[in-house]
PDB file of C-alpha atoms in Angstrom:
ATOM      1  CA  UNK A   1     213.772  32.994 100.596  1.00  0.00           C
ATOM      2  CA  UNK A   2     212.307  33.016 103.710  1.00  0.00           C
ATOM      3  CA  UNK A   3     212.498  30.176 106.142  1.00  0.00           C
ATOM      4  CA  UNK A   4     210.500  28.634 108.416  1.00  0.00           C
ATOM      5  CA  UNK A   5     211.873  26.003 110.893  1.00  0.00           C
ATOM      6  CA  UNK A   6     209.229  23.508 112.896  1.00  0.00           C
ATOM      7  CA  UNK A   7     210.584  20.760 115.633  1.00  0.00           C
ATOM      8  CA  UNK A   8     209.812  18.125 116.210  1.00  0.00           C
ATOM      9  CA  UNK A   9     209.644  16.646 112.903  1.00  0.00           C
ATOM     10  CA  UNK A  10     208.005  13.365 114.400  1.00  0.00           C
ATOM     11  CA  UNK A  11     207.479  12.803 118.126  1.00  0.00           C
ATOM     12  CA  UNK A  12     205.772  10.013 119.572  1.00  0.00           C
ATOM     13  CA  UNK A  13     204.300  10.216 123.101  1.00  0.00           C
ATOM     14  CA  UNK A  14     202.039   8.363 125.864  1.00  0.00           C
ATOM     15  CA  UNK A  15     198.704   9.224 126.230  1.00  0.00           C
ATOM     16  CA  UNK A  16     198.304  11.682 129.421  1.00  0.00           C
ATOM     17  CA  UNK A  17     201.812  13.386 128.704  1.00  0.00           C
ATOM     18  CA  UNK A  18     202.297  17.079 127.567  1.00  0.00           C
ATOM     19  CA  UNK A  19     203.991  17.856 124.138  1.00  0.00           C
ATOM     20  CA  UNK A  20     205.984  21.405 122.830  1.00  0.00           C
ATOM     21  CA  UNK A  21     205.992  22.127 119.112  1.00  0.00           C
ATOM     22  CA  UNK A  22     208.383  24.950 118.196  1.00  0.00           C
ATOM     23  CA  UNK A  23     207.855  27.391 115.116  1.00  0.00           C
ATOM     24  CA  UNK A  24     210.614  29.517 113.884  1.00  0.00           C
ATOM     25  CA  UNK A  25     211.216  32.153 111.361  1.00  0.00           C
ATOM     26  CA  UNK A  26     214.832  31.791 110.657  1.00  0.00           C
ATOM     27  CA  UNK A  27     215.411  35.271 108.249  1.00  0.00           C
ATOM     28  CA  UNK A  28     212.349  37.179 109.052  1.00  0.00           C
ATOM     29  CA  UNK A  29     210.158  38.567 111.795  1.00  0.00           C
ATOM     30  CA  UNK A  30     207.067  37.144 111.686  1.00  0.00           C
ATOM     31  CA  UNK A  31     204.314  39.215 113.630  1.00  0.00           C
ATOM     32  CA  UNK A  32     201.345  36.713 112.666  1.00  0.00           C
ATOM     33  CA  UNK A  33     201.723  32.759 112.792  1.00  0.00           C
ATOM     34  CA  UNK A  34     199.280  30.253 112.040  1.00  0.00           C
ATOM     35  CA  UNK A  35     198.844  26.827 113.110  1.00  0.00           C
ATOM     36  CA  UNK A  36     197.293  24.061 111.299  1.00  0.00           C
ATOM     37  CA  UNK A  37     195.762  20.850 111.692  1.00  0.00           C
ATOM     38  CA  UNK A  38     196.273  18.133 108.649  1.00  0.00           C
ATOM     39  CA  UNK A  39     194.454  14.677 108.570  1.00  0.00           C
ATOM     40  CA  UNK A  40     195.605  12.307 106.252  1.00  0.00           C
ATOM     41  CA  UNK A  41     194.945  12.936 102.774  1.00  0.00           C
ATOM     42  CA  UNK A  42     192.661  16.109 103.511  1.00  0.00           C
ATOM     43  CA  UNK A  43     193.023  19.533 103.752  1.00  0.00           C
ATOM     44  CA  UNK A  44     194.610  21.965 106.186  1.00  0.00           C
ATOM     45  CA  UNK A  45     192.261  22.918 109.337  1.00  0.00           C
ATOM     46  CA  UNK A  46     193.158  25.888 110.721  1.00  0.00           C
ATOM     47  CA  UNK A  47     193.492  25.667 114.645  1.00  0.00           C
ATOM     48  CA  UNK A  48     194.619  29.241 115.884  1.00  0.00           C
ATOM     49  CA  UNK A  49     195.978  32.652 115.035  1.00  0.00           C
ATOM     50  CA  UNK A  50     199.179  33.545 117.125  1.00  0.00           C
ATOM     51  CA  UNK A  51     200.074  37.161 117.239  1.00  0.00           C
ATOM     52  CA  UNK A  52     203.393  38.309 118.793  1.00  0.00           C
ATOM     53  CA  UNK A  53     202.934  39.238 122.118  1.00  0.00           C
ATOM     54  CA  UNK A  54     199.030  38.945 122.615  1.00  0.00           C
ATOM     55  CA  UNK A  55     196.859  36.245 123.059  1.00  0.00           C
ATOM     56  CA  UNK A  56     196.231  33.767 119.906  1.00  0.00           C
ATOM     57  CA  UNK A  57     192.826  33.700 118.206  1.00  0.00           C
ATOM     58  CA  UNK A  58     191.866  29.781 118.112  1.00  0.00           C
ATOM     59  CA  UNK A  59     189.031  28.946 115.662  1.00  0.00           C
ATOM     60  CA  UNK A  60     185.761  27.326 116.752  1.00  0.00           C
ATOM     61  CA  UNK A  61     185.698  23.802 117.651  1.00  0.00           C
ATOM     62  CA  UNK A  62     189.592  24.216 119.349  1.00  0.00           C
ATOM     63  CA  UNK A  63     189.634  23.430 122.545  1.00  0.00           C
ATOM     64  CA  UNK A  64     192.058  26.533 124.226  1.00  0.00           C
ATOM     65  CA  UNK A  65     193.270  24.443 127.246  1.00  0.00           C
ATOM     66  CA  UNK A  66     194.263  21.788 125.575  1.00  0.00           C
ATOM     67  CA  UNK A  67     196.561  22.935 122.614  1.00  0.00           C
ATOM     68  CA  UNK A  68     198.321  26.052 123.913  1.00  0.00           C
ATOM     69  CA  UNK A  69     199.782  28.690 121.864  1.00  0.00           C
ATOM     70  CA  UNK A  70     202.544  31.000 122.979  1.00  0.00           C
ATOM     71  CA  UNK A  71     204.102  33.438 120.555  1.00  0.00           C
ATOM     72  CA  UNK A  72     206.880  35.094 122.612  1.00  0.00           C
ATOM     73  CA  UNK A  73     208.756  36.371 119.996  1.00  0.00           C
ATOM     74  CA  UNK A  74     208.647  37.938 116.152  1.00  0.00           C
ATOM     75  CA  UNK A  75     210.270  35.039 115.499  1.00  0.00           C
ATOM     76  CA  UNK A  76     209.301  32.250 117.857  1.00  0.00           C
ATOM     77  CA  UNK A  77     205.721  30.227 118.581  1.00  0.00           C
ATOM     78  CA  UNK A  78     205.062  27.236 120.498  1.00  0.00           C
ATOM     79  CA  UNK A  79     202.241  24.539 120.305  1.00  0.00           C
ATOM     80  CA  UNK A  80     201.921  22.586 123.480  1.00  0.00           C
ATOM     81  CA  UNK A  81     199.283  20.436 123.346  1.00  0.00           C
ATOM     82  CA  UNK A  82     198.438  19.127 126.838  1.00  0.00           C
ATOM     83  CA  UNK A  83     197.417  15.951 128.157  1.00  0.00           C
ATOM     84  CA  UNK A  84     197.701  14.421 124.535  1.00  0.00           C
ATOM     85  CA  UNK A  85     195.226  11.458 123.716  1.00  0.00           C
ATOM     86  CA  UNK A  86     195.540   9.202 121.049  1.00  0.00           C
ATOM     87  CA  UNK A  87     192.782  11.033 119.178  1.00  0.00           C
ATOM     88  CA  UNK A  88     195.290  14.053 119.323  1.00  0.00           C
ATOM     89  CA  UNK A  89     197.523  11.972 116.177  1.00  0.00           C
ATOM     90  CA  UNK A  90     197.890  14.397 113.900  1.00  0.00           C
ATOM     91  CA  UNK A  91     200.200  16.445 111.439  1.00  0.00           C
ATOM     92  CA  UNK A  92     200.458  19.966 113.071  1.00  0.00           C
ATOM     93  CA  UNK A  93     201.739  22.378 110.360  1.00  0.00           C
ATOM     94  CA  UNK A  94     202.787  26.372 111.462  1.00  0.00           C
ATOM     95  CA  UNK A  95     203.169  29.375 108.558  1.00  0.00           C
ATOM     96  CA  UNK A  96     204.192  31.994 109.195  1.00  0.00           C
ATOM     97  CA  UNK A  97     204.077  35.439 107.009  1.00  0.00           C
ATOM     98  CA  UNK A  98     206.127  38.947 106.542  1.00  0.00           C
ATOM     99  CA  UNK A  99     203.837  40.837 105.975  1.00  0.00           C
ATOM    100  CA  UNK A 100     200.155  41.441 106.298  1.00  0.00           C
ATOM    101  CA  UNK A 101     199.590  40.435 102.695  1.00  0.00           C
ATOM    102  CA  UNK A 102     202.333  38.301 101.987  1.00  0.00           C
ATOM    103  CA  UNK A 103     202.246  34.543 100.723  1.00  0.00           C
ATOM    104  CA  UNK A 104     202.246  32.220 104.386  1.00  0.00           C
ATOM    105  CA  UNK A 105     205.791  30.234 104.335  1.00  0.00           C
ATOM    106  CA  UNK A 106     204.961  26.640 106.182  1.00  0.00           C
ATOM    107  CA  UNK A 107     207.032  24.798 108.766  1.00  0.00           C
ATOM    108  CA  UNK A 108     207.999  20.847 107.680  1.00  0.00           C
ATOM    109  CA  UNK A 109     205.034  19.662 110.279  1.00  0.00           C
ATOM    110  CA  UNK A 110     204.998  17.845 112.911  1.00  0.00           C
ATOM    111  CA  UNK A 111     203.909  14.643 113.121  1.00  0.00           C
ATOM    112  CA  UNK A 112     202.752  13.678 116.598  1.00  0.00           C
ATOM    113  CA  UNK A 113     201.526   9.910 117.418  1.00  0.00           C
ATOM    114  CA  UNK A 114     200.253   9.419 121.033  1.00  0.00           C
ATOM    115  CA  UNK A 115     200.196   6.010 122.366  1.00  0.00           C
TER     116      UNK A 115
ATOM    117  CA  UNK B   1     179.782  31.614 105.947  1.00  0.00           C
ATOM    118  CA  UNK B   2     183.032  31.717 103.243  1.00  0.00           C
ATOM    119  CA  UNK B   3     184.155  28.511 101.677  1.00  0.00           C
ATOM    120  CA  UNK B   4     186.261  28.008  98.983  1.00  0.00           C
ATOM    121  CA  UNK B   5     185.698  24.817  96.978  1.00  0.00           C
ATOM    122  CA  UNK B   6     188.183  22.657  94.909  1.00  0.00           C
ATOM    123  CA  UNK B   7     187.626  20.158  92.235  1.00  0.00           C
ATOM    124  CA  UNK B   8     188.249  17.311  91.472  1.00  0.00           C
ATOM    125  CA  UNK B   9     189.158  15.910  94.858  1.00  0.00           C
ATOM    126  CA  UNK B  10     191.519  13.342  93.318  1.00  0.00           C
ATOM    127  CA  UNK B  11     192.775  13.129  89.613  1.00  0.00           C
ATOM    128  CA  UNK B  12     194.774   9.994  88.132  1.00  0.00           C
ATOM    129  CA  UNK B  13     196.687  11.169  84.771  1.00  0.00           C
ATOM    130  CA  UNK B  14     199.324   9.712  82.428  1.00  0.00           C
ATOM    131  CA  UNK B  15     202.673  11.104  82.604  1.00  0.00           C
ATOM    132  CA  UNK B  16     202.316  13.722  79.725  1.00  0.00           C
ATOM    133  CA  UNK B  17     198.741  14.671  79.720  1.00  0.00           C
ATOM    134  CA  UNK B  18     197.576  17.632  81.142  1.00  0.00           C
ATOM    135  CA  UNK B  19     196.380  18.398  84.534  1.00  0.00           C
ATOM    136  CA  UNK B  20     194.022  21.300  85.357  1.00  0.00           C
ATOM    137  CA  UNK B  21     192.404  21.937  89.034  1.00  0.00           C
ATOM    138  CA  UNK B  22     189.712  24.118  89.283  1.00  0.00           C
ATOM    139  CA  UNK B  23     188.689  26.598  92.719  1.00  0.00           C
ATOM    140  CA  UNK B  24     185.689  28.310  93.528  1.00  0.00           C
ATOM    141  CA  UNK B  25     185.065  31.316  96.294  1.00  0.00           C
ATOM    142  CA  UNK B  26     181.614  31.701  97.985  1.00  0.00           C
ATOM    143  CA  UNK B  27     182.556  35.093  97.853  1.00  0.00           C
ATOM    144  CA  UNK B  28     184.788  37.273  95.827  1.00  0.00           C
ATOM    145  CA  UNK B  29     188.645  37.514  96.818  1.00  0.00           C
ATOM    146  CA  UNK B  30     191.238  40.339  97.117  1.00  0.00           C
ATOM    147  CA  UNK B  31     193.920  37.603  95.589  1.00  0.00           C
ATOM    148  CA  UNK B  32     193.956  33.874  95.632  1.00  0.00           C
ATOM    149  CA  UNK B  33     197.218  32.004  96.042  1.00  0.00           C
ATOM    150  CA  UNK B  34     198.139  28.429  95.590  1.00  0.00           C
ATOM    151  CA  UNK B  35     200.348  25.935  97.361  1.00  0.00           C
ATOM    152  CA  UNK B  36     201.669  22.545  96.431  1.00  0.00           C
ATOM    153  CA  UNK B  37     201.919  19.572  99.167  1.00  0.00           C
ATOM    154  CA  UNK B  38     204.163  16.836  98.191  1.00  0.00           C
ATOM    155  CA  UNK B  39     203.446  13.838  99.725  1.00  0.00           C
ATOM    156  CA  UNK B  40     204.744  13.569 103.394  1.00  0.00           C
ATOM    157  CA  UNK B  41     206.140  16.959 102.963  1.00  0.00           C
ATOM    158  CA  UNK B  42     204.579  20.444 103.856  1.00  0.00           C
ATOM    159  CA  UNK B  43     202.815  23.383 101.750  1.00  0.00           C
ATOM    160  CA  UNK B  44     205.005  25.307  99.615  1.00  0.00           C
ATOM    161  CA  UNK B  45     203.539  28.885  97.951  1.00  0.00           C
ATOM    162  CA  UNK B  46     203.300  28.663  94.208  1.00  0.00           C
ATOM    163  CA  UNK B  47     201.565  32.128  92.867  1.00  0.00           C
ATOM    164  CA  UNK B  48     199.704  34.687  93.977  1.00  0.00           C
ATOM    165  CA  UNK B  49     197.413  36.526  91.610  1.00  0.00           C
ATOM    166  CA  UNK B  50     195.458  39.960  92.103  1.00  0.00           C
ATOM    167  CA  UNK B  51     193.913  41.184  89.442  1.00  0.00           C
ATOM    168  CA  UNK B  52     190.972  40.412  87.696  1.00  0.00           C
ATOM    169  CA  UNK B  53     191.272  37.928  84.372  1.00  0.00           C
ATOM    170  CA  UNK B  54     195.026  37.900  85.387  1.00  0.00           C
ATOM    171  CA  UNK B  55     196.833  34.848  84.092  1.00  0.00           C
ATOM    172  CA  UNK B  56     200.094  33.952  85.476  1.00  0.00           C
ATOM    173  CA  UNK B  57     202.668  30.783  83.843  1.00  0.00           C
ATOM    174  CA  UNK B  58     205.602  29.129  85.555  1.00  0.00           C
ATOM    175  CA  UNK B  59     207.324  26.859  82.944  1.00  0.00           C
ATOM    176  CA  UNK B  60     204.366  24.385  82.782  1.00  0.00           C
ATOM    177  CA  UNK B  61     202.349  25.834  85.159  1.00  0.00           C
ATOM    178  CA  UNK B  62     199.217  28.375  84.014  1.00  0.00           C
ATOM    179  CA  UNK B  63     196.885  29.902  86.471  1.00  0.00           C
ATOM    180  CA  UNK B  64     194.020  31.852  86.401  1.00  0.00           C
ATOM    181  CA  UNK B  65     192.134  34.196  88.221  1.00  0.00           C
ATOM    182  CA  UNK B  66     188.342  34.765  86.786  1.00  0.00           C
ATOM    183  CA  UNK B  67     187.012  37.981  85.550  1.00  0.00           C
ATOM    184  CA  UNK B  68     184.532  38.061  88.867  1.00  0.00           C
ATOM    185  CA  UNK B  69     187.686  37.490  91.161  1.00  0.00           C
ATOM    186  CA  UNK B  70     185.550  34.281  92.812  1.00  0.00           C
ATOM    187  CA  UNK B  71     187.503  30.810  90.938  1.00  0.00           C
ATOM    188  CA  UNK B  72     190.673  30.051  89.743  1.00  0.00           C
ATOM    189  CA  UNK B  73     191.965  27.704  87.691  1.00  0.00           C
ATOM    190  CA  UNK B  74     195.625  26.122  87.678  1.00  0.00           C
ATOM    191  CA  UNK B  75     196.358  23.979  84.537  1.00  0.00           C
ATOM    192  CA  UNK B  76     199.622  21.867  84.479  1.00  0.00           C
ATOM    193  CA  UNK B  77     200.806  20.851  80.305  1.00  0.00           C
ATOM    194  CA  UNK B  78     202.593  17.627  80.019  1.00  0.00           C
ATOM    195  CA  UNK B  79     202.653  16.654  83.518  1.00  0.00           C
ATOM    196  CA  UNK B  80     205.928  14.804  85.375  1.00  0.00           C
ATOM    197  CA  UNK B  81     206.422  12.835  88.241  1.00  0.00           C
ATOM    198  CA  UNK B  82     207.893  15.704  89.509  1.00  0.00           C
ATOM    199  CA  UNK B  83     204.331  17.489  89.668  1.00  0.00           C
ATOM    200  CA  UNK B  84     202.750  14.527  91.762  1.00  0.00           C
ATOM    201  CA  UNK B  85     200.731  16.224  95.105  1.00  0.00           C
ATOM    202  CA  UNK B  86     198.264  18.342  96.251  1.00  0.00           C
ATOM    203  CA  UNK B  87     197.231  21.378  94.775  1.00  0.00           C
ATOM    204  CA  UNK B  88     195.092  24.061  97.198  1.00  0.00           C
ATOM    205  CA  UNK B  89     194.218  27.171  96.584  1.00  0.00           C
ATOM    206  CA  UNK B  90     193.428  29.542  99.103  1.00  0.00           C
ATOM    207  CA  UNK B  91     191.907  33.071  99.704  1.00  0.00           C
ATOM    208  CA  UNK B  92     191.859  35.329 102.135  1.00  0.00           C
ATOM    209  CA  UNK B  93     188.971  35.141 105.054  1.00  0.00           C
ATOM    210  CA  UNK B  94     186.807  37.807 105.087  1.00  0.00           C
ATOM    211  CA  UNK B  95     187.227  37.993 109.039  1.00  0.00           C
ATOM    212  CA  UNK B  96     190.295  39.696 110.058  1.00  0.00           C
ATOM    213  CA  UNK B  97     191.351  39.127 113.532  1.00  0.00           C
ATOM    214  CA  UNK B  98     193.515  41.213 115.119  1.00  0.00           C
ATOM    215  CA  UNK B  99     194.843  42.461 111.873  1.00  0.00           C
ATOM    216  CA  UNK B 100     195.847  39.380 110.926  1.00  0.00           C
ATOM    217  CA  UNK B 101     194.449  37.907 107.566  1.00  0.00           C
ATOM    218  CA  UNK B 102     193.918  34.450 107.265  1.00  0.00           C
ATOM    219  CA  UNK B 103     193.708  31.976 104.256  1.00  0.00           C
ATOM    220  CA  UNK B 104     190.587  29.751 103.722  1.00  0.00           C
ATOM    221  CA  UNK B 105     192.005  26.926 102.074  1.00  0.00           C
ATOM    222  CA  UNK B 106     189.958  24.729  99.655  1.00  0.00           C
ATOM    223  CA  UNK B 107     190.246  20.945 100.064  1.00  0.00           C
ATOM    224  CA  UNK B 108     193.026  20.407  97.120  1.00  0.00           C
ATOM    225  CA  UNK B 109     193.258  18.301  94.693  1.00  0.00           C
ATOM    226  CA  UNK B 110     195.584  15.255  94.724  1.00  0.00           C
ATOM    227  CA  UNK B 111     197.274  14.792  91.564  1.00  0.00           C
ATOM    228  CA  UNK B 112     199.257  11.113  90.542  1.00  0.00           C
ATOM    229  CA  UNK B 113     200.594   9.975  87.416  1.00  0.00           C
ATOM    230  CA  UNK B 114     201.410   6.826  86.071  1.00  0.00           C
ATOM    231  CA  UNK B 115     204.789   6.856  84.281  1.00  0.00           C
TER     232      UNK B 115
END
């Protein structure tokens, strides 16, 4: 089935310091990936919409400097949230799908603590 | 604008009742998938059903999409600890960007059982 690979699994940074998620697909190209947001115990919040080779889509509220999305590959997207604050904590969760219709096949998450 | 809705929020059962989570679309859906969330772990892709009145099992697992293609209903028989976790459905948005369809998840339901 397909495969979708996220690292870090758990980082844990200082406040004021720059942090890179990764998003693979491992057996499948993935033109459209999606990045989440997940607070404890509720339900996935959509952050951005990261097409290969374009500029990603990021959903009201999301502050575009500050969590950057690069999707430089079919199979590869990054999260880089900048200048992380404590109020940044969060599990970040990327899907990606095969097709336009297909089910969305999540990463492990990300669970990023800043200090 | 588009919502999809989930209830209940939380349900406590006894191993071996029955489970049944219920979803409901401001507006009527192409398809409506569901996704399990263990705890600590990520969103894994359950179903996906199309057509109208279509009911789908998997072993103990029976879901439903309504005759007006706006709620769903996934009912679990003789629940395990195995089934413990979130249950969200989720349609597609009625805004495609770039070509890309995204899910509106509802707020899923978190199922434990007491052995």
């Amino acid at each position: 089935g397909a495969v979708v690979s996220q690292h870090p699994s758990r980082v844990i940074c200082k406040s004021g310091t720059s942090v890179k998620i990764e998003c693979r697909s491992l057996d499948f190209q993935a033109t459209t990936m999606f990045w989440y947001r997940q607070f404890p115990k509720q339900s996935l919040m959509l952050m951005a919409t990261s097409n290969e080779g374009s500029k990603a889509t990021y959903e009201q509220g999301v502050e575009k400097d500050k969590f950057l999305i690069n999707h430089a590959s079919l199979t590869l997207s990054t999260l880089t949230v900048t200048s992380a604050h404590p109020e940044d904590s969060s599990f970040y969760i990327c899907s990606a799908r095969e097709t336009y219709n297909s089910p969305l096949h999540f990463g492990n998450g990300t669970r990023l603590t800043v200090t | 604008g588009q919502q999809v809705m989930q209830i209940p929020q939380y349900q406590h059962v006894q191993e071996g009742e029955d489970f049944t989570t219920y979803c409901n679309s401001s507006t009527t859906l192409s398809n409506i998938q569901w996704y399990k969330q263990r705890p600590g772990g990520h969103p894994v892709f359950l179903i996906q059903l199309v057509k109208s009145g279509e009911v789908k099992k998997q072993k103990r697992l029976t879901f439903q999409f309504g005759e007006a293609k706006k709620n769903s209903s996934l009912h679990i028989t003789a629940t395990q600890t195995t089934d413990v976790g979130t249950y969200f459905c989720a349609g597609p948005s009625l805004y495609a960007i770039q070509g890309a369809q995204k899910l509106v998840f509802g707020q899923g339901t978190r199922l434990t059982i007491n052995p």
